CSV table of C-alpha atoms in Angstrom, one decimal:
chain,number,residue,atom,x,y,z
T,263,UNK,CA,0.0,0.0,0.0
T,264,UNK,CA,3.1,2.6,0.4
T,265,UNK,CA,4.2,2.4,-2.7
T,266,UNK,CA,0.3,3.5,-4.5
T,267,UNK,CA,-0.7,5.3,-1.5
T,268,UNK,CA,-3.4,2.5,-0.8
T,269,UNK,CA,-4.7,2.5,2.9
T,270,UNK,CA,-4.3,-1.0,4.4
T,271,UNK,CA,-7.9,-1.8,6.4
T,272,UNK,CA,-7.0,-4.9,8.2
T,273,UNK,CA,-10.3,-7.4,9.5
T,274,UNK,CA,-9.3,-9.6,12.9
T,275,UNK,CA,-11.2,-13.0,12.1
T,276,UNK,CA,-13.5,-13.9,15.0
T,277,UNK,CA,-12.2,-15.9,18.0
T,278,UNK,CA,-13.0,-19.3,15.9
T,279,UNK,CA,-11.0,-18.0,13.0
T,280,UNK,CA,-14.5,-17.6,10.8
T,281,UNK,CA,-14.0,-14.8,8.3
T,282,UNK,CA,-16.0,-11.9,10.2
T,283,UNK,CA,-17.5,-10.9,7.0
T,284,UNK,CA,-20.1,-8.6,9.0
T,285,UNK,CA,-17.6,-6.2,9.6
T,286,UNK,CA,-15.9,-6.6,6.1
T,287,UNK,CA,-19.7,-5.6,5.1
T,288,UNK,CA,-19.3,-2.8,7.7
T,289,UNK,CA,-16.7,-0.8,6.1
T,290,UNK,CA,-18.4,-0.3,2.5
T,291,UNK,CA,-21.5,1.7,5.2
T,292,UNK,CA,-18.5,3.1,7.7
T,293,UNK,CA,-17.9,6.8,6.1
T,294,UNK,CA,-14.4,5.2,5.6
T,295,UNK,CA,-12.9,5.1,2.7
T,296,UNK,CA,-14.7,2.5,0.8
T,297,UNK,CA,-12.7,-0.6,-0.2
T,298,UNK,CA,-11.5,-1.7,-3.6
T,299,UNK,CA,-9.9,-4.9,-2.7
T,300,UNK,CA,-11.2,-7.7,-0.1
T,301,UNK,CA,-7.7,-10.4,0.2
T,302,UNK,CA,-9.1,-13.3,2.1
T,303,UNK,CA,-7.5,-16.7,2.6
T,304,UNK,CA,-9.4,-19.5,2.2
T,305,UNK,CA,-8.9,-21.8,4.0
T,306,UNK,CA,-7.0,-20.2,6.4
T,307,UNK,CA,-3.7,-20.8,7.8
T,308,UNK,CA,-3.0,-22.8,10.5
T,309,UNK,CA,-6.4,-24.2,11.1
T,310,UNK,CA,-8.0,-25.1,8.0
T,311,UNK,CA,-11.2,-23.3,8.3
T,312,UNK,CA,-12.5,-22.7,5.1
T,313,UNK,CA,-15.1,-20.1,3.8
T,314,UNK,CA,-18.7,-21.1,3.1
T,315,UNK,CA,-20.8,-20.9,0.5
T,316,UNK,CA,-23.3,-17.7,2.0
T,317,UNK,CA,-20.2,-15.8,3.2
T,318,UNK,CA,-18.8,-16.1,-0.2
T,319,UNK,CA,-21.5,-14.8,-1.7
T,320,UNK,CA,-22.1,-12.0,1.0
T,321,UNK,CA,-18.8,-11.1,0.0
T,322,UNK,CA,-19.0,-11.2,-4.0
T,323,UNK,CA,-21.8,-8.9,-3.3
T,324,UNK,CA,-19.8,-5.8,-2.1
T,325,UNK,CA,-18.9,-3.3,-4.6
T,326,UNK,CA,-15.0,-4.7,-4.8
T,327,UNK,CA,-12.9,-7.2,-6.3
T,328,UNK,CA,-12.7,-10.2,-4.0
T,329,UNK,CA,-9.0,-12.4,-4.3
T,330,UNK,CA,-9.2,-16.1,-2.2
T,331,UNK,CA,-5.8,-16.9,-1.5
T,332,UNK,CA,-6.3,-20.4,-1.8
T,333,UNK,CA,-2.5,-21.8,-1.0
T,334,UNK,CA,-3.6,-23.9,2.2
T,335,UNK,CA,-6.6,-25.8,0.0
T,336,UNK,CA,-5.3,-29.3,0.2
T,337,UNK,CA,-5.6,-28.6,3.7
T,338,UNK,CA,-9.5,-27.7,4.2
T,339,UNK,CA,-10.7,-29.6,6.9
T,340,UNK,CA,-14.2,-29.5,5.3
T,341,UNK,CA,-16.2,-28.6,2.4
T,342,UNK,CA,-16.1,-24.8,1.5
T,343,UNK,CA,-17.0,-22.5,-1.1
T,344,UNK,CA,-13.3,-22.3,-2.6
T,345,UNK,CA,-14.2,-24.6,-5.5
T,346,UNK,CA,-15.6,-23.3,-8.8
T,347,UNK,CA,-17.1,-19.8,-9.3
T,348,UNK,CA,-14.4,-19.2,-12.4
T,349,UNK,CA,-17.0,-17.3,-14.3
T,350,UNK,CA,-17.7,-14.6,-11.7
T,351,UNK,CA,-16.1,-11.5,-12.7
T,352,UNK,CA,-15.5,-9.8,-9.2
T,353,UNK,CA,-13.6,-12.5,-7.9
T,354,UNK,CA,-9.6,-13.8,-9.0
T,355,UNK,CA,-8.3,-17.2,-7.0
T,356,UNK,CA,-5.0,-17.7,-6.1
């Protein structure tokens, strides 16, 4: 973000490492600057805990560009909504 003069607005997950996608939702109605960019790991690292389906598409639905870093996928303890979705044009897998 330095380098393009980007502001960085971080999102703690909750305390059971679910993506808090409320208060992702929460910054595009904050007054903040509005968000281009949502970078979310899914699964996530260390635990596993992947991203479901509804919070997927809660989060396609913002007004942004939504990236799934998708490195830790051989390790999803469970189904999750990392698979398919090529053909949405808001979202880019890594």
């Amino acid at each position: 973000g330095d380098v393009t003069g980007a502001q960085i607005l971080n999102v703690w997950r909750k305390d059971d490492f679910a993506i808090d996608v409320d208060a992702i939702e929460a910054l595009f109605t904050s007054g903040s600057p509005t968000p281009k960019l949502v970078f979310v790991t899914a699964p996530n690292n260390p635990d596993g805990c992947p991203l479901s389906d509804s919070d997927l598409d809660r989060l396609l639905a913002l007004p942004a560009i939504v990236v799934l870093d998708e490195a830790y996928v051989e390790f999803q303890r469970a189904p999750g909504a990392t698979g398919g979705g090529e053909s949405i044009p808001s979202r880019v897998k890594m």
